[in-house]
Amino acid sequence: NRGNTFISYYTYGAGLGLALDLGLRRLGAQRGDTTLTLDRFMRELWRVHGKPERPYTLTDARAALGRVAADTAFANGFFRRHITGREAPDYAGLLADVGVVVRPAAPGRAWLGDVAMEERGGNLYVQSGTLVGQPIYEAGANRGDRLVTLDGRALTSRADVASVLESRRPGDTVPLVFESRGRRIQTTITLRESPAVETVLAEEAGQTPDAATLARRARWLAPRAR
């Protein structure tokens, strides 16, 4: 049940690193300091802890961030909300600073969940564990179950599921029949819009970034290899 119990610190940490970089850049822009970035924070950690090989704690990292930002409140708030707390950063707002738009990946399209399905012997099976809170999980289906019908349509392939979803909209409730551990279960599933998002340049979203935003983006994406 890995999908419901595990969060990778690789992707989670990368996401927090992105938020911290953009947050520091925003703070620097308010002061006219274009060098206030995640790089400066990492260099400070290396200077104090990496090069002399001194272990550091969360308290040490927070103090280093406060020194780099010259703003203890900023450092304390970031750690309280996002490191020791569980609040997600405002990615939409932070990325807007550099002319990037966060938007729904599949607006207006019906979705039953992020689930892998296997076609086998003319039947369709749930191949992966279903995720808590998603429509197919709430309907009761899980790994190994055979999906029999959706909205009255017999299911033998992923294409059958896609065809049903294309004819429906988020919020629709449709009949679902599946077999689980030798039992045939007749229930309903309420389709929703996928919570997945995508990022695109503001220009691709029909917006016109101003010169300051374009300059921030150019600095953000500029190569730094020497």
Coordinates of N, CA and C in Angstrom, one line a residue:
N1 N 0.8 -1.2 0.0 CA 0.0 0.0 0.0 C 0.9 1.3 0.0
R2 N 2.0 1.2 -0.7 CA 3.0 2.3 -0.7 C 2.4 3.6 -1.1
G3 N 1.5 3.7 -2.1 CA 1.0 4.9 -2.5 C 0.2 5.7 -1.4
N4 N -0.3 5.0 -0.4 CA -1.1 5.6 0.6 C -0.3 5.9 1.9
T5 N 1.0 5.4 1.9 CA 1.7 5.4 3.2 C 3.1 6.1 3.0
F6 N 3.5 6.4 1.8 CA 4.9 6.8 1.6 C 5.0 8.1 0.8
I7 N 5.8 9.0 1.3 CA 6.1 10.2 0.5 C 7.6 10.2 0.3
S8 N 8.1 10.3 -0.9 CA 9.5 10.3 -1.2 C 10.1 11.6 -0.8
Y9 N 11.2 11.6 0.0 CA 11.9 12.8 0.4 C 12.6 13.4 -0.8
Y10 N 12.8 12.6 -1.8 CA 13.5 13.2 -3.0 C 12.6 14.2 -3.7
T11 N 11.4 13.8 -4.0 CA 10.4 14.7 -4.7 C 9.9 15.8 -3.7
Y12 N 9.6 15.4 -2.5 CA 9.1 16.4 -1.5 C 10.2 17.4 -1.2
G13 N 11.4 17.0 -1.1 CA 12.5 17.9 -0.8 C 12.8 18.8 -2.0
A14 N 12.7 18.3 -3.2 CA 12.9 19.1 -4.4 C 11.8 20.2 -4.5
G15 N 10.6 19.8 -4.1 CA 9.5 20.8 -4.2 C 9.7 21.9 -3.2
L16 N 10.2 21.5 -2.0 CA 10.5 22.5 -0.9 C 11.7 23.4 -1.3
G17 N 12.7 22.8 -2.0 CA 13.8 23.6 -2.5 C 13.4 24.6 -3.5
L18 N 12.5 24.2 -4.4 CA 12.0 25.2 -5.4 C 11.3 26.3 -4.7
A19 N 10.4 26.0 -3.7 CA 9.7 27.0 -3.0 C 10.6 28.0 -2.3
L20 N 11.7 27.4 -1.6 CA 12.6 28.2 -0.9 C 13.4 29.1 -1.8
D21 N 13.8 28.6 -3.0 CA 14.5 29.4 -3.9 C 13.7 30.6 -4.4
L22 N 12.5 30.3 -4.8 CA 11.6 31.4 -5.3 C 11.2 32.4 -4.1
G23 N 11.1 31.8 -2.9 CA 10.8 32.7 -1.8 C 11.9 33.7 -1.5
L24 N 13.2 33.1 -1.6 CA 14.3 34.0 -1.3 C 14.5 35.0 -2.5
R25 N 14.2 34.6 -3.7 CA 14.3 35.5 -4.8 C 13.3 36.7 -4.6
R26 N 12.1 36.3 -4.2 CA 11.1 37.3 -3.9 C 11.5 38.3 -2.9
L27 N 12.1 37.8 -1.8 CA 12.6 38.6 -0.7 C 13.7 39.5 -1.3
G28 N 14.6 39.0 -2.1 CA 15.7 39.7 -2.7 C 15.2 40.8 -3.6
A29 N 14.2 40.5 -4.4 CA 13.6 41.5 -5.3 C 13.1 42.7 -4.6
Q30 N 12.5 42.5 -3.4 CA 12.0 43.6 -2.6 C 13.1 44.5 -2.1
R31 N 14.3 44.0 -2.1 CA 15.5 44.8 -1.6 C 16.4 45.2 -2.7
G32 N 16.1 44.7 -3.9 CA 17.0 45.0 -5.0 C 18.3 44.1 -5.0
D33 N 18.2 43.0 -4.4 CA 19.3 42.0 -4.3 C 19.0 40.8 -5.1
T34 N 19.7 40.7 -6.3 CA 19.4 39.6 -7.2 C 20.3 38.4 -6.8
T35 N 21.1 38.4 -5.8 CA 21.9 37.3 -5.4 C 21.3 36.4 -4.3
L36 N 20.2 36.9 -3.8 CA 19.5 36.1 -2.7 C 18.8 34.9 -3.3
T37 N 19.4 33.8 -3.2 CA 18.8 32.6 -3.9 C 19.1 31.3 -3.0
L38 N 18.6 30.2 -3.4 CA 18.8 29.0 -2.8 C 20.3 28.7 -2.8
D39 N 21.0 29.0 -3.8 CA 22.5 28.8 -3.9 C 23.2 29.4 -2.8
R40 N 22.8 30.6 -2.4 CA 23.5 31.3 -1.3 C 23.3 30.5 0.0
F41 N 22.1 30.0 0.2 CA 21.8 29.2 1.4 C 22.6 28.0 1.4
M42 N 22.7 27.3 0.3 CA 23.5 26.0 0.3 C 25.0 26.3 0.5
R43 N 25.5 27.4 0.0 CA 26.9 27.8 0.2 C 27.1 28.1 1.7
E44 N 26.1 28.7 2.3 CA 26.3 29.0 3.7 C 26.3 27.7 4.5
L45 N 25.5 26.7 4.2 CA 25.5 25.4 4.9 C 26.8 24.7 4.7
W46 N 27.4 24.8 3.4 CA 28.7 24.2 3.1 C 29.8 24.9 3.9
R47 N 29.7 26.2 4.0 CA 30.8 27.0 4.7 C 30.9 26.6 6.1
V48 N 29.7 26.5 6.8 CA 29.7 26.3 8.2 C 29.7 24.8 8.6
H49 N 29.1 24.0 7.8 CA 28.9 22.6 8.1 C 29.6 21.6 7.2
G50 N 29.5 21.9 5.9 CA 30.0 20.9 4.9 C 31.5 20.8 4.9
K51 N 32.2 21.9 4.6 CA 33.6 21.9 4.5 C 34.3 21.4 5.8
P52 N 33.9 21.9 7.0 CA 34.6 21.4 8.2 C 34.0 20.0 8.7
E53 N 33.0 19.5 7.9 CA 32.4 18.2 8.3 C 31.8 18.3 9.7
R54 N 30.9 19.3 9.9 CA 30.2 19.4 11.2 C 28.8 19.1 10.9
P55 N 28.2 18.1 11.6 CA 26.8 17.8 11.4 C 25.9 19.0 11.8
Y56 N 24.7 19.0 11.1 CA 23.8 20.1 11.5 C 22.4 19.6 11.8
T57 N 21.7 20.3 12.5 CA 20.4 20.0 12.9 C 19.4 20.9 12.2
L58 N 18.1 20.7 12.4 CA 17.1 21.6 11.8 C 17.3 23.0 12.4
T59 N 17.6 23.1 13.7 CA 17.9 24.4 14.3 C 19.0 25.1 13.6
D60 N 20.1 24.4 13.3 CA 21.2 25.0 12.6 C 20.8 25.4 11.2
A61 N 20.1 24.6 10.5 CA 19.6 25.0 9.1 C 18.8 26.2 9.1
R62 N 17.9 26.3 10.1 CA 17.0 27.4 10.2 C 17.8 28.7 10.5
A63 N 18.8 28.5 11.4 CA 19.6 29.7 11.7 C 20.4 30.2 10.5
A64 N 20.9 29.2 9.7 CA 21.7 29.5 8.5 C 20.8 30.3 7.5
L65 N 19.5 29.8 7.4 CA 18.6 30.5 6.5 C 18.3 32.0 7.0
G66 N 18.2 32.1 8.3 CA 18.0 33.5 8.8 C 19.2 34.4 8.6
R67 N 20.4 33.8 8.6 CA 21.6 34.6 8.3 C 21.6 35.0 6.8
V68 N 21.4 34.1 6.0 CA 21.4 34.4 4.5 C 20.3 35.4 4.1
A69 N 19.1 35.2 4.7 CA 18.0 36.1 4.3 C 18.1 37.4 5.1
A70 N 18.9 37.4 6.1 CA 18.9 38.6 7.0 C 17.5 38.9 7.6
D71 N 16.8 37.8 7.8 CA 15.4 37.9 8.2 C 15.0 36.6 9.0
T72 N 15.1 36.7 10.3 CA 14.8 35.6 11.1 C 13.4 35.1 11.0
A73 N 12.5 36.1 10.9 CA 11.1 35.8 10.8 C 10.8 35.0 9.5
F74 N 11.4 35.3 8.4 CA 11.3 34.6 7.2 C 11.7 33.1 7.4
A75 N 12.9 33.0 8.0 CA 13.4 31.6 8.2 C 12.5 30.8 9.1
N76 N 12.1 31.4 10.2 CA 11.3 30.7 11.2 C 10.0 30.3 10.6
G77 N 9.4 31.3 9.8 CA 8.1 31.0 9.2 C 8.2 29.9 8.2
F78 N 9.2 29.9 7.3 CA 9.3 28.8 6.3 C 9.5 27.4 7.0
F79 N 10.3 27.3 8.0 CA 10.5 26.1 8.7 C 9.2 25.6 9.4
R80 N 8.5 26.6 10.1 CA 7.3 26.3 10.8 C 6.2 25.8 9.9
R81 N 6.1 26.4 8.8 CA 5.0 26.0 7.9 C 5.3 24.8 7.0
H82 N 6.5 24.7 6.5 CA 6.8 23.7 5.5 C 7.8 22.6 5.8
I83 N 8.6 22.8 6.9 CA 9.6 21.8 7.2 C 9.1 21.0 8.4
T84 N 8.8 21.6 9.5 CA 8.2 20.9 10.7 C 6.7 20.8 10.6
G85 N 6.1 21.7 9.8 CA 4.7 21.7 9.6 C 4.4 21.0 8.3
R86 N 3.1 21.0 7.9 CA 2.6 20.3 6.7 C 2.0 21.2 5.7
E87 N 2.1 22.5 5.8 CA 1.5 23.4 4.9 C 2.2 23.4 3.5
A88 N 1.5 23.3 2.5 CA 2.1 23.3 1.1 C 2.4 24.8 0.8
P89 N 3.6 25.0 0.1 CA 3.9 26.3 -0.3 C 2.9 26.8 -1.4
D90 N 2.9 28.1 -1.5 CA 2.0 28.7 -2.5 C 2.7 28.7 -3.9
Y91 N 2.8 27.6 -4.5 CA 3.5 27.4 -5.8 C 3.0 28.3 -6.9
A92 N 1.7 28.5 -6.9 CA 1.1 29.3 -8.0 C 1.6 30.8 -7.8
G93 N 1.6 31.3 -6.6 CA 2.0 32.6 -6.4 C 3.5 32.8 -6.6
L94 N 4.3 31.9 -6.1 CA 5.7 31.9 -6.3 C 6.2 31.9 -7.7
L95 N 5.6 30.9 -8.5 CA 5.9 30.8 -9.9 C 5.4 31.9 -10.7
A96 N 4.3 32.6 -10.3 CA 3.9 33.7 -11.0 C 4.9 34.9 -11.0
D97 N 5.7 34.9 -10.0 CA 6.8 35.9 -9.9 C 7.8 35.8 -11.1
V98 N 7.9 34.6 -11.6 CA 8.8 34.4 -12.8 C 8.1 34.0 -14.1
G99 N 6.8 34.4 -14.1 CA 6.1 34.3 -15.4 C 5.7 32.8 -15.7
V100 N 5.4 32.0 -14.7 CA 5.0 30.6 -14.9 C 3.6 30.5 -14.3
V101 N 2.7 29.8 -15.1 CA 1.4 29.7 -14.6 C 1.1 28.2 -14.2
V102 N 0.5 28.0 -13.0 CA 0.1 26.7 -12.6 C -1.4 26.6 -12.8
R103 N -1.8 25.5 -13.6 CA -3.2 25.4 -13.9 C -3.6 23.9 -13.9
P104 N -4.9 23.6 -13.9 CA -5.3 22.2 -13.9 C -4.8 21.6 -15.2
A105 N -4.4 20.3 -15.1 CA -3.9 19.6 -16.2 C -5.0 19.1 -17.1
A106 N -6.2 18.8 -16.6 CA -7.3 18.3 -17.4 C -8.6 18.9 -16.9
P107 N -8.7 20.2 -17.2 CA -9.9 20.9 -16.7 C -11.2 20.4 -17.4
G108 N -12.2 20.2 -16.6 CA -13.5 19.8 -17.1 C -13.7 18.4 -17.6
R109 N -12.6 17.6 -17.4 CA -12.7 16.2 -17.8 C -12.9 15.3 -16.6
A110 N -13.8 14.3 -16.8 CA -14.1 13.3 -15.7 C -12.9 12.4 -15.5
W111 N -12.7 12.0 -14.2 CA -11.6 11.3 -13.7 C -12.0 10.4 -12.6
L112 N -11.5 9.1 -12.6 CA -11.9 8.2 -11.6 C -10.8 7.9 -10.6
G113 N -9.6 8.4 -10.9 CA -8.4 8.2 -10.1 C -7.2 7.8 -10.8
D114 N -6.0 8.0 -10.2 CA -4.8 7.6 -10.8 C -4.5 6.2 -10.5
V115 N -4.9 5.3 -11.4 CA -4.8 3.9 -11.1 C -4.4 3.2 -12.4
A116 N -3.4 2.2 -12.2 CA -2.9 1.4 -13.3 C -3.9 0.3 -13.5
M117 N -4.2 -0.1 -14.8 CA -5.1 -1.1 -15.1 C -4.4 -2.1 -16.0
E118 N -4.7 -3.4 -15.9 CA -4.1 -4.5 -16.7 C -5.2 -5.2 -17.5
E119 N -4.9 -5.3 -18.8 CA -5.8 -6.1 -19.7 C -5.2 -7.5 -19.7
R120 N -6.1 -8.4 -19.4 CA -5.6 -9.8 -19.3 C -6.8 -10.8 -19.6
G121 N -6.6 -11.6 -20.7 CA -7.6 -12.6 -21.0 C -9.0 -12.0 -21.3
G122 N -9.0 -10.9 -21.9 CA -10.3 -10.2 -22.3 C -11.0 -9.6 -21.1
N123 N -10.2 -9.4 -20.0 CA -10.8 -8.7 -18.8 C -9.9 -7.6 -18.4
L124 N -10.4 -6.7 -17.6 CA -9.7 -5.5 -17.1 C -9.5 -5.6 -15.6
Y125 N -8.3 -5.5 -15.1 CA -8.1 -5.6 -13.7 C -7.4 -4.3 -13.2
V126 N -7.7 -4.0 -11.9 CA -7.0 -3.0 -11.2 C -5.6 -3.5 -10.9
Q127 N -4.6 -2.8 -11.4 CA -3.2 -3.4 -11.2 C -2.5 -2.7 -10.1
S128 N -2.8 -1.5 -9.7 CA -2.1 -0.9 -8.6 C -3.1 -0.6 -7.4
G129 N -2.5 -0.3 -6.3 CA -3.4 0.1 -5.1 C -4.0 1.4 -5.4
T130 N -5.3 1.5 -5.1 CA -6.0 2.8 -5.3 C -5.7 3.7 -4.1
L131 N -5.8 5.0 -4.4 CA -5.3 6.0 -3.5 C -6.5 6.6 -2.7
V132 N -6.2 6.8 -1.4 CA -7.2 7.3 -0.5 C -7.7 8.6 -1.0
G133 N -9.1 8.8 -1.0 CA -9.7 10.1 -1.4 C -10.0 10.1 -2.9
Q134 N -9.5 9.2 -3.7 CA -9.8 9.3 -5.1 C -11.1 8.5 -5.4
P135 N -11.8 8.8 -6.4 CA -13.1 8.2 -6.7 C -13.1 6.7 -6.7
I136 N -12.2 6.0 -7.3 CA -12.2 4.6 -7.4 C -12.0 3.9 -6.0
Y137 N -11.2 4.6 -5.2 CA -10.9 4.1 -3.8 C -12.2 4.2 -3.0
E138 N -12.9 5.4 -3.2 CA -14.1 5.6 -2.4 C -15.2 4.6 -2.9
A139 N -15.1 4.1 -4.1 CA -16.1 3.2 -4.6 C -15.8 1.8 -4.1
G140 N -14.6 1.6 -3.5 CA -14.3 0.3 -2.9 C -13.4 -0.6 -3.7
A141 N -13.0 -0.3 -4.9 CA -12.2 -1.1 -5.7 C -10.7 -1.0 -5.3
N142 N -10.0 -2.1 -5.5 CA -8.5 -2.0 -5.1 C -7.8 -3.0 -6.0
R143 N -6.5 -3.1 -5.7 CA -5.6 -3.9 -6.5 C -6.1 -5.4 -6.6
G144 N -6.0 -5.9 -7.8 CA -6.5 -7.3 -8.1 C -7.9 -7.4 -8.4
D145 N -8.7 -6.4 -8.2 CA -10.2 -6.5 -8.6 C -10.4 -6.5 -10.1
R146 N -11.4 -7.2 -10.5 CA -11.7 -7.1 -12.0 C -12.9 -6.1 -12.2
L147 N -12.6 -5.2 -13.0 CA -13.6 -4.2 -13.4 C -14.5 -4.8 -14.4
V148 N -15.8 -4.9 -14.1 CA -16.8 -5.6 -15.0 C -17.5 -4.6 -15.9
T149 N -18.2 -3.6 -15.3 CA -18.9 -2.6 -16.1 C -18.7 -1.2 -15.5
L150 N -18.7 -0.2 -16.3 CA -18.8 1.2 -15.8 C -19.8 2.0 -16.6
D151 N -20.8 2.5 -15.9 CA -21.9 3.2 -16.6 C -22.6 2.3 -17.6
G152 N -22.7 1.0 -17.2 CA -23.4 0.0 -18.1 C -22.6 -0.5 -19.2
R153 N -21.3 0.0 -19.4 CA -20.5 -0.5 -20.5 C -19.6 -1.6 -20.0
A154 N -19.5 -2.8 -20.7 CA -18.6 -3.8 -20.3 C -17.2 -3.4 -20.5
L155 N -16.3 -3.7 -19.6 CA -14.9 -3.3 -19.6 C -14.0 -4.4 -20.0
T156 N -13.3 -4.3 -21.1 CA -12.3 -5.3 -21.4 C -10.9 -4.6 -21.7
S157 N -10.9 -3.3 -21.7 CA -9.7 -2.6 -22.0 C -9.7 -1.2 -21.4
R158 N -8.5 -0.6 -21.3 CA -8.4 0.8 -20.8 C -9.2 1.7 -21.7
A159 N -9.2 1.4 -23.0 CA -9.9 2.3 -23.9 C -11.4 2.3 -23.6
D160 N -12.0 1.2 -23.1 CA -13.4 1.2 -22.7 C -13.6 2.2 -21.6
V161 N -12.7 2.2 -20.6 CA -12.8 3.2 -19.5 C -12.7 4.6 -20.0
A162 N -11.7 4.9 -20.9 CA -11.5 6.2 -21.4 C -12.8 6.7 -22.2
S163 N -13.4 5.8 -22.9 CA -14.6 6.1 -23.7 C -15.7 6.6 -22.8
V164 N -15.9 5.9 -21.7 CA -17.0 6.3 -20.7 C -16.7 7.6 -20.1
L165 N -15.4 7.8 -19.7 CA -15.0 9.1 -19.1 C -15.2 10.3 -20.0
E166 N -14.9 10.0 -21.3 CA -15.1 11.1 -22.3 C -16.5 11.6 -22.4
S167 N -17.5 10.7 -22.1 CA -18.9 11.0 -22.3 C -19.5 11.6 -21.0
R168 N -18.6 11.7 -20.0 CA -19.1 12.2 -18.7 C -18.4 13.5 -18.2
R169 N -18.9 14.1 -17.2 CA -18.3 15.3 -16.6 C -18.0 15.1 -15.1
P170 N -17.1 15.9 -14.6 CA -16.9 15.9 -13.2 C -18.2 16.1 -12.4
G171 N -18.4 15.3 -11.4 CA -19.6 15.4 -10.6 C -20.7 14.4 -10.9
D172 N -20.5 13.7 -12.1 CA -21.5 12.7 -12.5 C -21.3 11.4 -11.6
T173 N -22.4 10.8 -11.3 CA -22.3 9.6 -10.5 C -22.8 8.5 -11.4
V174 N -22.0 7.4 -11.6 CA -22.4 6.4 -12.6 C -22.3 5.0 -11.9
P175 N -23.0 4.0 -12.4 CA -22.9 2.6 -11.8 C -21.5 2.0 -12.1
L176 N -21.0 1.2 -11.2 CA -19.8 0.5 -11.3 C -20.0 -0.9 -10.8
V177 N -19.6 -1.9 -11.6 CA -19.6 -3.3 -11.1 C -18.2 -3.8 -11.2
F178 N -17.8 -4.4 -10.1 CA -16.5 -5.1 -10.1 C -16.5 -6.3 -9.2
E179 N -15.5 -7.2 -9.5 CA -15.4 -8.4 -8.7 C -14.2 -8.3 -7.8
S180 N -14.4 -8.7 -6.5 CA -13.3 -8.6 -5.5 C -13.4 -9.8 -4.6
R181 N -12.3 -10.6 -4.6 CA -12.2 -11.7 -3.7 C -13.4 -12.7 -3.9
G182 N -13.8 -12.9 -5.2 CA -14.8 -13.8 -5.5 C -16.2 -13.3 -5.3
R183 N -16.4 -12.0 -5.0 CA -17.7 -11.4 -4.9 C -17.9 -10.4 -6.0
R184 N -19.1 -10.3 -6.5 CA -19.5 -9.3 -7.5 C -20.1 -8.2 -6.7
I185 N -19.6 -7.0 -6.9 CA -20.1 -5.8 -6.1 C -20.7 -4.8 -7.1
Q186 N -21.9 -4.4 -6.8 CA -22.6 -3.3 -7.6 C -22.6 -2.1 -6.8
T187 N -22.1 -1.0 -7.3 CA -22.0 0.2 -6.5 C -22.1 1.4 -7.5
T188 N -21.8 2.6 -7.0 CA -21.7 3.8 -7.9 C -20.3 4.4 -7.6
I189 N -19.9 5.2 -8.6 CA -18.7 6.0 -8.5 C -19.0 7.4 -8.9
T190 N -18.5 8.3 -8.1 CA -18.7 9.8 -8.4 C -17.4 10.3 -9.0
L191 N -17.5 10.6 -10.3 CA -16.4 11.1 -11.0 C -16.0 12.5 -10.6
R192 N -14.8 12.9 -10.7 CA -14.3 14.2 -10.3 C -13.3 14.7 -11.4
E193 N -12.9 16.0 -11.2 CA -11.8 16.5 -12.1 C -10.5 16.1 -11.4
S194 N -9.5 15.7 -12.1 CA -8.2 15.4 -11.6 C -7.6 16.6 -10.9
P195 N -7.0 16.4 -9.7 CA -6.3 17.5 -9.0 C -5.0 17.8 -9.6
A196 N -4.5 17.0 -10.6 CA -3.2 17.2 -11.2 C -3.1 18.6 -11.8
V197 N -2.0 19.2 -11.7 CA -1.7 20.5 -12.3 C -0.5 20.4 -13.3
E198 N -0.4 21.4 -14.1 CA 0.7 21.5 -15.0 C 1.2 22.9 -14.9
T199 N 2.5 23.1 -15.3 CA 3.1 24.5 -15.4 C 3.4 24.8 -16.8
V200 N 3.0 26.0 -17.2 CA 3.4 26.5 -18.5 C 3.8 28.0 -18.4
L201 N 4.6 28.4 -19.4 CA 5.0 29.8 -19.4 C 3.7 30.7 -19.5
A202 N 3.8 31.8 -18.9 CA 2.6 32.7 -18.9 C 2.2 33.0 -20.4
E203 N 3.1 33.2 -21.3 CA 2.8 33.5 -22.7 C 1.9 32.3 -23.3
E204 N 2.2 31.1 -22.9 CA 1.5 30.0 -23.4 C 0.0 29.9 -22.8
A205 N -0.1 30.6 -21.7 CA -1.5 30.7 -21.1 C -2.2 32.0 -21.5
G206 N -1.7 32.7 -22.5 CA -2.4 33.8 -23.0 C -2.1 35.1 -22.2
Q207 N -1.1 35.1 -21.4 CA -0.8 36.3 -20.6 C 0.4 37.0 -21.2
T208 N 0.6 38.2 -20.8 CA 1.8 39.0 -21.3 C 2.6 39.5 -20.1
P209 N 3.6 38.8 -19.7 CA 4.4 39.2 -18.5 C 5.1 40.5 -18.8
D210 N 5.2 41.3 -17.7 CA 5.9 42.6 -17.8 C 7.4 42.4 -17.8
A211 N 8.1 43.5 -18.1 CA 9.6 43.4 -18.2 C 10.3 42.9 -17.0
A212 N 9.8 43.3 -15.8 CA 10.4 42.9 -14.6 C 10.2 41.4 -14.4
T213 N 9.0 40.9 -14.7 CA 8.8 39.4 -14.6 C 9.7 38.7 -15.5
L214 N 9.9 39.1 -16.7 CA 10.8 38.5 -17.7 C 12.2 38.5 -17.2
A215 N 12.6 39.6 -16.6 CA 14.0 39.7 -16.1 C 14.2 38.7 -15.0
R216 N 13.2 38.6 -14.1 CA 13.3 37.6 -13.0 C 13.4 36.2 -13.5
R217 N 12.6 35.9 -14.5 CA 12.7 34.6 -15.1 C 14.0 34.3 -15.7
A218 N 14.6 35.3 -16.5 CA 15.9 35.1 -17.1 C 17.0 34.8 -16.1
R219 N 16.9 35.5 -14.9 CA 17.9 35.3 -13.9 C 17.7 33.9 -13.3
W220 N 16.5 33.6 -13.1 CA 16.2 32.3 -12.5 C 16.7 31.1 -13.3
L221 N 16.5 31.2 -14.6 CA 16.9 30.1 -15.5 C 18.3 30.2 -16.1
A222 N 19.0 31.3 -15.8 CA 20.3 31.5 -16.4 C 21.3 30.4 -15.9
P223 N 22.1 29.9 -16.9 CA 23.2 28.9 -16.5 C 24.2 29.5 -15.6
R224 N 24.7 28.8 -14.6 CA 25.7 29.3 -13.7 C 27.0 28.5 -13.7
A225 N 27.2 27.6 -14.6 CA 28.4 26.8 -14.7 C 29.6 27.8 -15.0
R226 N 30.7 27.5 -14.3 CA 31.9 28.3 -14.6 C 33.1 27.4 -14.8

